Backbone as JSON, one array per atom type, in Angstrom:
{
  "sequence": "MDEKLVFALAALMFASIGLSAAEIPNLVGNWTGSYEGYANSNDYKASNETGAITLVISEQQGRLFIGNLSEMGQGTAAVSGVIALDNLTFYMTEYDGGYDIGTVLSSDSIELLYLEDGEKGGAFIDEFHRAK",
  "N": [[-22.35, 28.64, -33.77], [-24.39, 26.88, -31.3], [-25.75, 28.25, -28.35], [-26.43, 26.78, -26.13], [-25.02, 24.46, -26.8], [-22.18, 25.74, -26.68], [-22.15, 26.52, -23.74], [-22.66, 24.19, -22.38], [-20.23, 22.91, -23.31], [-18.08, 24.64, -22.18], [-18.88, 24.13, -19.33], [-18.66, 21.51, -19.27], [-15.5, 21.68, -19.69], [-14.69, 22.9, -17.36], [-15.19, 21.52, -15.28], [-13.4, 19.13, -15.91], [-11.07, 19.99, -15.39], [-11.21, 20.56, -12.72], [-11.4, 18.01, -11.54], [-8.81, 17.07, -12.52], [-7.28, 18.75, -10.72], [-7.29, 17.57, -8.27], [-6.28, 17.71, -5.12], [-3.2, 16.61, -3.75], [-2.62, 14.0, -1.02], [-2.06, 14.91, 2.03], [0.06, 12.71, 3.93], [1.64, 12.67, 6.03], [2.4, 12.09, 9.49], [1.25, 10.35, 11.99], [0.59, 6.75, 11.87], [-1.41, 4.35, 12.58], [-2.35, 0.49, 12.93], [-3.94, -2.57, 11.86], [-3.69, -6.0, 10.47], [-3.77, -8.9, 8.36], [-3.04, -11.65, 7.19], [-0.56, -13.99, 4.81], [2.32, -15.32, 5.64], [5.51, -16.75, 5.02], [5.66, -18.76, 6.16], [3.45, -20.17, 5.17], [1.43, -19.64, 7.28], [-1.61, -18.18, 8.53], [-1.67, -14.88, 9.71], [-2.77, -12.5, 12.16], [-3.29, -9.08, 13.3], [-4.4, -9.21, 16.11], [-3.14, -11.34, 16.97], [-0.31, -11.03, 17.07], [0.25, -8.39, 17.68], [-0.27, -4.76, 17.11], [0.52, -2.52, 14.0], [2.65, -0.02, 13.0], [2.81, 3.02, 11.13], [4.87, 5.67, 10.61], [4.89, 8.74, 8.62], [7.25, 10.61, 8.06], [8.26, 12.91, 6.27], [7.28, 14.62, 3.93], [7.36, 15.72, 0.23], [5.81, 17.15, -1.84], [4.25, 14.87, -4.18], [6.1, 12.6, -3.43], [7.27, 10.86, -0.33], [9.09, 9.75, 2.6], [9.66, 7.3, 5.78], [9.05, 5.49, 8.42], [8.06, 2.02, 9.18], [7.14, -0.25, 11.74], [6.47, -3.95, 12.26], [4.42, -6.33, 12.98], [5.39, -6.51, 15.73], [8.18, -6.59, 15.28], [11.29, -5.36, 14.52], [12.15, -1.54, 13.55], [11.55, -0.5, 9.87], [12.82, 1.36, 7.48], [11.05, 3.27, 4.97], [9.79, 4.45, 1.92], [8.08, 6.58, -0.63], [5.59, 6.86, -3.26], [3.29, 9.36, -4.18], [0.32, 8.62, -6.64], [-0.77, 10.11, -9.46], [-3.81, 9.85, -9.58], [-4.04, 10.65, -6.72], [-5.07, 9.15, -5.18], [-3.79, 6.52, -4.54], [-0.76, 5.06, -3.64], [2.59, 4.06, -3.72], [4.65, 1.91, -2.36], [8.33, 1.19, -0.66], [9.56, -0.96, 1.38], [12.28, -0.82, 2.96], [13.64, -3.05, 3.97], [13.16, -4.97, 2.51], [10.43, -6.15, 0.3], [7.15, -4.72, -0.84], [4.55, -2.04, -0.99], [1.07, -1.46, -2.24], [-0.8, 1.41, -1.76], [-3.78, 3.03, -0.67], [-5.66, 5.55, -0.46], [-8.02, 5.89, 2.13], [-9.55, 7.75, 2.99], [-9.08, 11.25, 4.79], [-7.78, 10.19, 7.14], [-7.4, 7.63, 7.09], [-6.06, 4.92, 5.58], [-5.18, 1.98, 3.54], [-3.18, -0.55, 3.06], [-1.47, -2.99, 0.81], [0.4, -5.56, 1.07], [3.15, -7.44, -0.49], [5.63, -9.23, -0.94], [8.32, -11.56, -2.18], [10.21, -14.72, -2.21], [12.5, -16.1, 0.19], [11.55, -14.62, 2.39], [8.81, -14.18, 1.78], [5.64, -13.16, 1.37], [1.82, -11.91, 1.78], [-0.1, -9.41, 2.39], [-3.01, -7.66, 4.23], [-3.18, -4.71, 5.36], [-4.61, -2.26, 7.6], [-4.79, 1.04, 8.11], [-5.31, 4.01, 10.59], [-5.33, 7.46, 11.28], [-3.19, 8.8, 13.85], [-4.9, 11.06, 16.19]],
  "CA": [[-22.63, 27.94, -32.49], [-25.88, 26.94, -30.18], [-25.34, 28.99, -26.86], [-26.58, 26.18, -25.05], [-23.83, 23.76, -27.09], [-20.97, 26.44, -25.97], [-22.61, 26.51, -22.36], [-22.52, 22.39, -22.17], [-18.87, 22.49, -23.6], [-17.49, 25.35, -21.19], [-19.08, 23.08, -18.12], [-17.67, 19.98, -19.28], [-14.15, 21.93, -19.57], [-14.24, 23.42, -16.21], [-15.67, 20.33, -14.71], [-12.84, 18.24, -15.91], [-9.93, 20.8, -15.02], [-11.54, 20.33, -11.05], [-11.17, 16.79, -11.38], [-7.55, 17.21, -12.33], [-6.72, 19.56, -9.99], [-7.33, 17.04, -6.84], [-5.42, 17.73, -3.98], [-2.21, 15.67, -3.02], [-3.31, 13.91, 0.09], [-1.32, 15.04, 3.17], [0.45, 11.39, 4.57], [2.49, 13.12, 7.19], [1.54, 11.75, 10.7], [1.44, 8.72, 12.92], [-0.52, 6.14, 11.72], [-1.63, 2.72, 13.73], [-3.3, -0.17, 11.93], [-4.28, -3.76, 11.8], [-3.15, -6.56, 9.62], [-4.15, -10.06, 8.4], [-2.2, -12.2, 5.82], [-0.05, -15.19, 5.2], [3.67, -15.16, 5.74], [6.68, -17.7, 4.19], [5.26, -20.04, 6.67], [1.88, -20.47, 5.06], [0.35, -19.73, 8.65], [-2.5, -17.45, 8.62], [-1.52, -14.33, 10.65], [-3.67, -11.27, 12.33], [-2.3, -8.3, 14.37], [-4.82, -9.51, 17.23], [-2.69, -12.55, 17.36], [0.93, -10.6, 17.19], [0.25, -6.88, 18.02], [-0.57, -3.75, 16.03], [1.24, -1.84, 13.19], [2.59, 1.62, 13.37], [3.64, 3.58, 10.13], [5.12, 7.32, 10.95], [5.51, 9.47, 7.74], [8.24, 11.91, 8.74], [8.56, 14.1, 5.65], [6.47, 14.48, 2.44], [7.47, 16.65, -0.41], [4.84, 17.03, -3.22], [3.85, 13.2, -4.13], [7.24, 11.91, -2.48], [7.57, 10.68, 0.94], [9.58, 8.84, 3.73], [9.37, 7.1, 7.09], [9.32, 4.16, 9.37], [7.11, 1.2, 9.42], [7.11, -1.01, 12.72], [5.4, -4.45, 12.13], [4.3, -7.42, 13.78], [6.24, -6.87, 17.12], [9.53, -6.74, 15.04], [11.8, -3.97, 14.59], [11.26, -0.44, 12.67], [11.99, -0.53, 8.96], [12.68, 2.48, 6.8], [10.21, 3.23, 3.89], [9.8, 5.77, 1.02], [6.91, 5.91, -1.65], [5.29, 7.65, -4.43], [1.54, 9.1, -4.59], [-0.06, 8.38, -8.18], [-1.44, 11.1, -10.48], [-4.79, 10.1, -9.17], [-4.28, 11.18, -5.56], [-5.55, 7.87, -4.23], [-3.42, 5.14, -5.05], [0.07, 5.29, -3.58], [3.16, 2.84, -3.75], [5.72, 2.25, -0.79], [8.79, 0.18, -0.68], [10.19, -1.08, 2.7], [14.06, -1.13, 2.58], [14.37, -4.41, 4.37], [12.17, -6.06, 1.32], [8.39, -6.0, -0.17], [6.48, -3.24, -1.45], [2.96, -1.91, -0.61], [0.22, -0.69, -2.63], [-1.56, 1.5, -1.05], [-5.05, 3.64, -1.26], [-6.08, 6.77, 0.59], [-9.39, 5.87, 1.9], [-10.21, 9.37, 3.75], [-8.12, 11.86, 5.21], [-7.29, 9.7, 8.07], [-7.82, 6.31, 6.92], [-5.5, 3.84, 4.52], [-5.06, 0.47, 3.26], [-1.8, -1.12, 2.44], [-1.34, -4.37, 0.05], [1.82, -5.94, 1.16], [3.5, -8.19, -1.33], [7.19, -9.61, -1.03], [8.57, -13.02, -3.07], [11.52, -15.01, -2.12], [11.98, -16.66, 1.66], [10.71, -13.64, 3.5], [7.83, -13.81, 0.94], [3.83, -13.25, 2.03], [1.06, -11.31, 1.54], [-0.45, -8.87, 3.94], [-3.58, -6.34, 4.18], [-2.79, -3.16, 6.36], [-5.67, -0.96, 7.45], [-4.33, 2.22, 9.15], [-5.49, 5.28, 10.63], [-4.08, 8.52, 11.5], [-3.67, 8.89, 15.42], [-4.98, 12.33, 16.32]],
  "C": [[-23.96, 28.27, -31.65], [-25.28, 27.62, -29.12], [-25.65, 28.02, -25.85], [-25.63, 24.91, -25.51], [-22.68, 24.66, -26.31], [-21.26, 26.62, -24.29], [-22.16, 25.48, -22.04], [-20.94, 22.42, -22.4], [-18.04, 23.29, -22.56], [-17.68, 24.37, -20.13], [-18.52, 22.32, -18.14], [-16.0, 20.18, -19.09], [-13.89, 22.26, -18.1], [-14.37, 22.16, -15.01], [-14.32, 19.07, -14.84], [-11.35, 19.15, -15.77], [-9.81, 20.51, -13.3], [-10.88, 18.96, -10.94], [-9.63, 16.73, -11.53], [-6.73, 17.84, -11.52], [-6.7, 19.11, -8.22], [-6.16, 17.5, -6.25], [-4.42, 16.58, -3.62], [-2.47, 15.77, -1.57], [-1.75, 14.45, 0.92], [-1.07, 13.67, 4.13], [1.25, 11.53, 6.13], [1.81, 12.65, 8.49], [2.09, 10.36, 11.29], [0.36, 7.73, 12.47], [-0.73, 4.63, 12.34], [-2.69, 1.79, 12.99], [-3.03, -1.56, 12.69], [-3.66, -4.55, 10.58], [-3.53, -7.8, 9.5], [-3.27, -10.44, 7.05], [-1.58, -13.53, 5.76], [1.41, -14.71, 4.91], [4.21, -16.06, 4.91], [6.13, -18.69, 4.98], [4.36, -20.71, 6.36], [0.78, -20.36, 6.38], [-0.3, -18.33, 8.08], [-2.0, -16.48, 9.84], [-2.33, -12.95, 10.68], [-2.69, -10.39, 13.66], [-3.17, -8.66, 15.72], [-4.1, -10.7, 17.76], [-1.04, -11.65, 17.76], [1.38, -8.78, 17.54], [0.22, -5.79, 16.71], [0.93, -3.15, 15.35], [1.5, -0.87, 13.29], [3.44, 1.94, 11.94], [3.82, 5.19, 10.55], [5.74, 7.7, 9.3], [6.0, 10.52, 8.23], [8.02, 12.87, 8.05], [7.62, 13.36, 4.43], [6.85, 15.65, 1.96], [6.93, 16.75, -1.6], [4.33, 15.62, -3.12], [5.04, 12.36, -3.49], [7.4, 11.79, -0.85], [8.49, 9.78, 1.7], [9.27, 8.68, 5.13], [9.54, 6.04, 7.38], [8.03, 3.53, 9.44], [7.91, -0.09, 10.96], [6.09, -2.15, 12.46], [5.33, -5.37, 13.11], [5.49, -8.1, 14.91], [7.86, -6.89, 16.95], [10.27, -5.27, 15.06], [11.3, -3.18, 13.67], [12.2, -0.64, 11.21], [11.78, 0.65, 8.19], [11.93, 2.42, 5.64], [10.18, 4.16, 3.24], [8.6, 5.11, 0.2], [6.62, 7.19, -2.36], [3.7, 7.99, -4.31], [1.47, 9.24, -6.1], [-0.63, 9.39, -8.38], [-2.83, 10.98, -10.14], [-4.95, 10.55, -7.49], [-4.7, 10.4, -4.72], [-4.63, 6.93, -3.57], [-2.17, 5.71, -4.73], [0.84, 3.84, -3.43], [4.52, 3.4, -2.81], [6.67, 0.81, -1.19], [9.68, 0.24, 0.76], [11.58, -1.27, 2.45], [14.79, -2.35, 2.88], [13.6, -5.48, 3.16], [10.59, -6.11, 1.71], [8.37, -4.57, -0.44], [5.11, -3.51, -0.84], [2.47, -1.19, -1.73], [-0.84, -0.41, -1.76], [-3.07, 2.35, -1.51], [-5.46, 4.68, 0.12], [-7.55, 6.25, 0.51], [-10.06, 7.02, 2.42], [-8.85, 9.71, 4.1], [-7.18, 11.12, 6.4], [-7.6, 8.19, 8.13], [-6.9, 5.96, 5.55], [-5.6, 2.58, 4.22], [-3.91, 0.35, 2.67], [-2.18, -2.77, 2.12], [0.15, -4.48, 0.05], [2.23, -7.08, 0.58], [5.07, -8.22, -1.36], [7.16, -11.21, -1.54], [9.79, -13.55, -1.98], [11.22, -15.73, -0.52], [11.68, -15.99, 2.47], [9.54, -13.55, 3.13], [6.23, -13.82, 1.99], [3.08, -12.24, 1.29], [0.04, -10.93, 2.26], [-1.78, -7.79, 3.54], [-3.99, -5.99, 5.56], [-4.31, -2.56, 6.34], [-5.09, -0.15, 8.65], [-5.2, 3.61, 9.48], [-4.74, 6.22, 11.68], [-4.23, 8.72, 13.11], [-3.51, 10.45, 15.26], [-4.33, 12.95, 17.32]]
}
């Protein structure tokens, strides 16, 4: 086998190993954010109208995490979630209803896309930044 071909294959193998070994993001911390979207009343809502939202991730074990979410000036709801294998996407359930599809934008910035059907249904885009 040609030495150049062997070297190219070895480089490709090491590059792919590096890609699959990406670190699991640490989501533990206090996150504050803003939102916009539509609630079941078909009214557009944004955080500048009713106040900011906060997400506290209190514990993380590998790709699983738990915490609390306080939104739209309402009470606090417990949440739990899982980080996908790409280490950028995560999924979260809000115990009082609804689901979030999240994206890690940077080490201190995440986005949540919230969906809920039924009487309390709605769709929202939330952007959070980790409090330092």
